[in-house]
PDB file of C-alpha atoms in Angstrom:
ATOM      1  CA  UNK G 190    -101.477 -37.973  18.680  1.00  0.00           C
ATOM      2  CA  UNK G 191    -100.875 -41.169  20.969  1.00  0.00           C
ATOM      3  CA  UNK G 192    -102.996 -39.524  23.397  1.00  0.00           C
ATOM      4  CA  UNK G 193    -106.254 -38.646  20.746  1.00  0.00           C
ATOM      5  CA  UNK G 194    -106.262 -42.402  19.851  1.00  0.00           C
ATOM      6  CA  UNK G 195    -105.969 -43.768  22.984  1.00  0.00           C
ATOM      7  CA  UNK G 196    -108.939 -41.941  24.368  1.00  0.00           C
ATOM      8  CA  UNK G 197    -110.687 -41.703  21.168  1.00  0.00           C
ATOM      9  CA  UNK G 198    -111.721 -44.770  19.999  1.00  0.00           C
ATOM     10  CA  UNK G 199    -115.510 -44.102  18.557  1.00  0.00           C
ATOM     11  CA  UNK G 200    -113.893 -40.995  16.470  1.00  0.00           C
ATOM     12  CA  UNK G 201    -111.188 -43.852  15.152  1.00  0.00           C
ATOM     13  CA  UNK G 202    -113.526 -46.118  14.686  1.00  0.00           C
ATOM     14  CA  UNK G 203    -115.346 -43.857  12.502  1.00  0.00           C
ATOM     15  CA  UNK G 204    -111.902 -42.985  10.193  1.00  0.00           C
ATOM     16  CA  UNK G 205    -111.286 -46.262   9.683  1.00  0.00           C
ATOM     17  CA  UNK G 206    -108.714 -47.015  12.695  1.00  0.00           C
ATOM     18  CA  UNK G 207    -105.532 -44.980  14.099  1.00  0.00           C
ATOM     19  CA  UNK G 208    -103.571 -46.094  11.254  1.00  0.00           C
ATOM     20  CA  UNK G 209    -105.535 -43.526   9.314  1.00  0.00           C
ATOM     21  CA  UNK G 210    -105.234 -40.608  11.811  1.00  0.00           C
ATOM     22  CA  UNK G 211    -101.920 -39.504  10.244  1.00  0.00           C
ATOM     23  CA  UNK G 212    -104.110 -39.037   6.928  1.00  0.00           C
ATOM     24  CA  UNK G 213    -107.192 -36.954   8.838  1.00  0.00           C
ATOM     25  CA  UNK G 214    -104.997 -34.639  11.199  1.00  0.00           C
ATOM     26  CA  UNK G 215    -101.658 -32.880  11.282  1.00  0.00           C
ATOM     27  CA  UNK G 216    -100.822 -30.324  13.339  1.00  0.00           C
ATOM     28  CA  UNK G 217     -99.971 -26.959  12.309  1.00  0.00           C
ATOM     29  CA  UNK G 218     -98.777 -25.131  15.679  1.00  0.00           C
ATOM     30  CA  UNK G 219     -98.828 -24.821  19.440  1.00  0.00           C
ATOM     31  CA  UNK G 220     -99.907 -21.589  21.444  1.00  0.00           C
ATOM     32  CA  UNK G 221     -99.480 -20.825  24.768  1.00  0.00           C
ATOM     33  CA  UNK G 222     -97.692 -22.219  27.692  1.00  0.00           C
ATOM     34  CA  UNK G 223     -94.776 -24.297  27.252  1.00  0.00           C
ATOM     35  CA  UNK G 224     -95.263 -27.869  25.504  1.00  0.00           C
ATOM     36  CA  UNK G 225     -95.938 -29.539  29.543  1.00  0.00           C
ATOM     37  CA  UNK G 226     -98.672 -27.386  29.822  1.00  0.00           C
ATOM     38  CA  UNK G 227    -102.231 -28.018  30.467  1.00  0.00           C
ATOM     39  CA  UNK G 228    -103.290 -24.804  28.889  1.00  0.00           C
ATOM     40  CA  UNK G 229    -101.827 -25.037  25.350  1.00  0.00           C
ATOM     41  CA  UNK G 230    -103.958 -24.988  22.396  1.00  0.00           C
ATOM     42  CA  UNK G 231    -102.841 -27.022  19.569  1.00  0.00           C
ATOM     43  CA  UNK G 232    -103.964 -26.149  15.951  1.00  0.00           C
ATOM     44  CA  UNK G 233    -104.548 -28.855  14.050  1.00  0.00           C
ATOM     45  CA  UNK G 234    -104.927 -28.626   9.802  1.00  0.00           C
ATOM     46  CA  UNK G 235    -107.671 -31.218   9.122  1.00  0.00           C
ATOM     47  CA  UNK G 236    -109.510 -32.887   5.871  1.00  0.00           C
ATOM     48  CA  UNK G 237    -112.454 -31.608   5.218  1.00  0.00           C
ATOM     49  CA  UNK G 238    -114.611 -34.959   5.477  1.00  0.00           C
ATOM     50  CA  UNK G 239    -112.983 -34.980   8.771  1.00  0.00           C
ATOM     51  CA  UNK G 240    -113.990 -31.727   9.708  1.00  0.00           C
ATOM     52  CA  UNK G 241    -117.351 -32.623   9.417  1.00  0.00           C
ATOM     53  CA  UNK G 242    -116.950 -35.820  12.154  1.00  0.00           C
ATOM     54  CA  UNK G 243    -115.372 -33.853  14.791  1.00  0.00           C
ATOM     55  CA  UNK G 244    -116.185 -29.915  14.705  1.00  0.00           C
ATOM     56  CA  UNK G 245    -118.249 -29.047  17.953  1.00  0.00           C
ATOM     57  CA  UNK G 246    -117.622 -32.465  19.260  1.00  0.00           C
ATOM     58  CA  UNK G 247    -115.962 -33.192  22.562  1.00  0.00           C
ATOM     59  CA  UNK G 248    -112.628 -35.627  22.356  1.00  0.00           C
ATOM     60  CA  UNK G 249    -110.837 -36.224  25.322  1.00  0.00           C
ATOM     61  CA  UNK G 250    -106.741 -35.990  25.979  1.00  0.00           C
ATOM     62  CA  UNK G 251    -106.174 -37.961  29.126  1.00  0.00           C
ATOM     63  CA  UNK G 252    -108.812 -36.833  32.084  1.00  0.00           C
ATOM     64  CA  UNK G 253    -110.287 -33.359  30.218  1.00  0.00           C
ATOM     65  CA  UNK G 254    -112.103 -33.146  27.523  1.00  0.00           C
ATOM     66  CA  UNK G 255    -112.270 -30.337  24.876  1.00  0.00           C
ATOM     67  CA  UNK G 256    -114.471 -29.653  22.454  1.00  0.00           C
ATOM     68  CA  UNK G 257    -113.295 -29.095  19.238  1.00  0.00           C
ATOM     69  CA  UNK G 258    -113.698 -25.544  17.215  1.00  0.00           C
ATOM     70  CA  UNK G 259    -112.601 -23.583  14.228  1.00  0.00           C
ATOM     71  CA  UNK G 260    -109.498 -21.606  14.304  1.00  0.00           C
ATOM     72  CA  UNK G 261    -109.591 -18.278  12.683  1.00  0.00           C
ATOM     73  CA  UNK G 262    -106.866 -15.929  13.053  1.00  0.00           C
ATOM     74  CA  UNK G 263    -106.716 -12.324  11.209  1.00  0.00           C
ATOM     75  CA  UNK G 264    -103.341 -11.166  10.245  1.00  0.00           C
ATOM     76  CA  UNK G 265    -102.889  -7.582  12.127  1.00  0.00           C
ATOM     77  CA  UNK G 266    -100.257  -4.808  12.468  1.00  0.00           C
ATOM     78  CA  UNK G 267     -99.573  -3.602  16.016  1.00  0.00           C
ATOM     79  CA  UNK G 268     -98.466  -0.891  14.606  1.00  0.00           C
ATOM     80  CA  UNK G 269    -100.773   1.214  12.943  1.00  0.00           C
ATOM     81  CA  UNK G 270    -104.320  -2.060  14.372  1.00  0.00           C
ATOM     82  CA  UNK G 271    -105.020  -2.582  10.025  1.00  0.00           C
ATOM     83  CA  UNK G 272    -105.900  -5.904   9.123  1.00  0.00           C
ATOM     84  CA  UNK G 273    -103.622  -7.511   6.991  1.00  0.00           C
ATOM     85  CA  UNK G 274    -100.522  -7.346   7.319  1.00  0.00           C
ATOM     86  CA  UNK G 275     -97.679  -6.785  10.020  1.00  0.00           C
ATOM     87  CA  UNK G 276     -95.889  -4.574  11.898  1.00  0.00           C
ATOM     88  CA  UNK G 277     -92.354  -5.272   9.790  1.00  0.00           C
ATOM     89  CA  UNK G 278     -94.364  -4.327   6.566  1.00  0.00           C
ATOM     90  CA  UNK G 279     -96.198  -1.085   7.756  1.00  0.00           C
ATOM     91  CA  UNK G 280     -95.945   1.810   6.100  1.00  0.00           C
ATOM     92  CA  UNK G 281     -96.954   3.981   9.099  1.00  0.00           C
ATOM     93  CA  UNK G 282     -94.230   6.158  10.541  1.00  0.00           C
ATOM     94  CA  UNK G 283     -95.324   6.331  14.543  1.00  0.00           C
ATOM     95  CA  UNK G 284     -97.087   3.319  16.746  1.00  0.00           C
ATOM     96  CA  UNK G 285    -100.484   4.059  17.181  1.00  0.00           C
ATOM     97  CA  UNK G 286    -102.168   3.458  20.741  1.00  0.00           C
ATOM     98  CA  UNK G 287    -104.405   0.314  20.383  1.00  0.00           C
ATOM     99  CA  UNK G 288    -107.523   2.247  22.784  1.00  0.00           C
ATOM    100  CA  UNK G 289    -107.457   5.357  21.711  1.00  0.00           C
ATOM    101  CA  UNK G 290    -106.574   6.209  18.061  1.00  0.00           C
ATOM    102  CA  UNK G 291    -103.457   8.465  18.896  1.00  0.00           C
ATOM    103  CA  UNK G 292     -99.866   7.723  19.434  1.00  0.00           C
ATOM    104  CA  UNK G 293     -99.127   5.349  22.126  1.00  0.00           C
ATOM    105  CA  UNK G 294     -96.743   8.185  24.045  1.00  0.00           C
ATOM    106  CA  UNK G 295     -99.189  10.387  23.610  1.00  0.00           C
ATOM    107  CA  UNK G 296    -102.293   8.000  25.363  1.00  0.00           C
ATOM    108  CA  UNK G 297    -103.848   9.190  28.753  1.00  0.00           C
ATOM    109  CA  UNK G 298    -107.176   8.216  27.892  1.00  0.00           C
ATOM    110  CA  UNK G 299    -108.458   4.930  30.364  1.00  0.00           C
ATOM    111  CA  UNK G 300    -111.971   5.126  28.294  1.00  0.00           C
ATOM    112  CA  UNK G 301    -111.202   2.248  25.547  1.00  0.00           C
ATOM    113  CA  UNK G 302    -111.498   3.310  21.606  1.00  0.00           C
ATOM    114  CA  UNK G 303    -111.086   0.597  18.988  1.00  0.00           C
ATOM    115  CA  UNK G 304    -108.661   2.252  16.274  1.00  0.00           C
ATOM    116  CA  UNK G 305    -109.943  -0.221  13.386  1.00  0.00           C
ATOM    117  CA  UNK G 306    -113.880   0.598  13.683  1.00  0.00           C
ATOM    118  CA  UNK G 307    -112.751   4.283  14.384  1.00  0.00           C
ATOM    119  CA  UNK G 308    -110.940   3.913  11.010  1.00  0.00           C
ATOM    120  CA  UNK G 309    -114.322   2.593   9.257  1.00  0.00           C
ATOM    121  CA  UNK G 310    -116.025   5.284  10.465  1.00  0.00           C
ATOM    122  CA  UNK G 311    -113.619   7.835   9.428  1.00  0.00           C
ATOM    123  CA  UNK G 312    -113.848   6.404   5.907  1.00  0.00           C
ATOM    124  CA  UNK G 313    -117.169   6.630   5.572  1.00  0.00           C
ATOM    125  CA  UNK G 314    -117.805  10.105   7.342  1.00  0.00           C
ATOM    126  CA  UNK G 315    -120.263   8.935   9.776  1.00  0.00           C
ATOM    127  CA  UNK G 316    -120.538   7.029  12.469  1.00  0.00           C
ATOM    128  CA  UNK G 317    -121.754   3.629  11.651  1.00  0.00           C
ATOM    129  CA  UNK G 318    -119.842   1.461  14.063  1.00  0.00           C
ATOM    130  CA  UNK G 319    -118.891   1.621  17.796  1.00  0.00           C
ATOM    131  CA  UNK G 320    -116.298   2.652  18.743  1.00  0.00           C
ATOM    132  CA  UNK G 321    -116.159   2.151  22.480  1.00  0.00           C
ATOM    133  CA  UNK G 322    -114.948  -0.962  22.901  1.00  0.00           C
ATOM    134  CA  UNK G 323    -110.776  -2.553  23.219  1.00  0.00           C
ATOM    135  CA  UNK G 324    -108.814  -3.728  19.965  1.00  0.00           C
ATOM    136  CA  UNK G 325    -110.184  -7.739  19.509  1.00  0.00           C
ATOM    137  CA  UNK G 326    -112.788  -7.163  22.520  1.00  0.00           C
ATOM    138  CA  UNK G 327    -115.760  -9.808  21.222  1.00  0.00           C
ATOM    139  CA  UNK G 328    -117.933  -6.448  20.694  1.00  0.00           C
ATOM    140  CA  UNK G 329    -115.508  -5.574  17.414  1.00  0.00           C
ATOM    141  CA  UNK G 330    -117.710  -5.140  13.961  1.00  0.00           C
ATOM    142  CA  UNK G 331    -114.574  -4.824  12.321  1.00  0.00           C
ATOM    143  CA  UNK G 332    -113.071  -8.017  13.574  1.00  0.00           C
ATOM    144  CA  UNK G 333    -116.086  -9.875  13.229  1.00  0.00           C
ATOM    145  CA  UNK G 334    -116.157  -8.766   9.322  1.00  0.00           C
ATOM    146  CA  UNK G 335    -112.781  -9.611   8.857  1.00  0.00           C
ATOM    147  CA  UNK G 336    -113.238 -13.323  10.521  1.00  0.00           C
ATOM    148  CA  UNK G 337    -116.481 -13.488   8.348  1.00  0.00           C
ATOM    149  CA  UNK G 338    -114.900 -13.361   5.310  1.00  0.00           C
ATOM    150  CA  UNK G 339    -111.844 -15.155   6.192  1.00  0.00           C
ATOM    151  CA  UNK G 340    -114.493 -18.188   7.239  1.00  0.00           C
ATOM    152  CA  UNK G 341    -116.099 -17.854   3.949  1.00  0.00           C
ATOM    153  CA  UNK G 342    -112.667 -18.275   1.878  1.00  0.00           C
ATOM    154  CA  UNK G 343    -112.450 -21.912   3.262  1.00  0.00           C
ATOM    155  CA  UNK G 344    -113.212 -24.623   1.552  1.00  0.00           C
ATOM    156  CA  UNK G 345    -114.952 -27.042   4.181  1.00  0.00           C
ATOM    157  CA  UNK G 346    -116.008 -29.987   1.322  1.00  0.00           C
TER     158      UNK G 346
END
């Protein structure tokens, strides 16, 4: 936090000075490399009204900058690749192979096959999305459905 209003000083300016950045930000969780590393993101929960100042906008943490986005994350099973919930709560009996839509020991196949669009399709007897693409490759319909409807259950003010 030291290190957003040190750099910062326009966007704490604009909340009304650092002693108000404890009431605009708090962060959630880390992901990725180790706390020392350059290449951790850090999830921040933020206010709506502050949402608004800083989403798309660069701030800067010592001599980068990063531009602030949106995270969206979709609860999914590794298990059987459904949407959510996870793999302690599924109710399938065998893994199934996240390319192909067979068991993992069973997968020989190097041509990728996304098991969740495969599943649409299957539902629907037809072939309405494709298929031929990895599990959360940006070319997923049925991740990009799921993240669509997650992003319109927020309430952004």
């Amino acid at each position: 936090m030291e290190k957003i209003i040190i750099c910062n000083r326009e966007l704490m300016t604009k909340i009304g000075g650092a002693e108000n950045l404890g009431n605009e930000i708090r962060e959630k969780f880390r992901r990725g490399g180790k706390d020392s590393s350059p290449f951790v993101d850090i999830i921040f929960e933020v206010r709506p009204e502050f949402r608004k100042l800083i989403v798309g906008k660069e701030i800067c943490l010592g001599w980068s900058s990063h531009v602030l986005e949106d995270h969206l994350s979709v609860l999914t099973c590794y298990k059987c690749w459904c949407f959510g919930h996870m793999s302690k709560h599924c109710k399938e009996s065998e893994e199934m192979c996240g390319k192909k839509g067979h068991r993992r020991q069973n997968c020989e196949s190097s041509k990728p096959c996304c098991p969740m669009c495969d599943k649409f399709n299957i539902s629907r007897n037809k072939l309405i999305l494709n298929t031929e693409h990895e599990v959360f490759s940006n070319f997923c319909s049925s991740l990009e459905n799921q993240l669509k409807g997650l992003e319109n259950r927020i309430n952004y003010g």
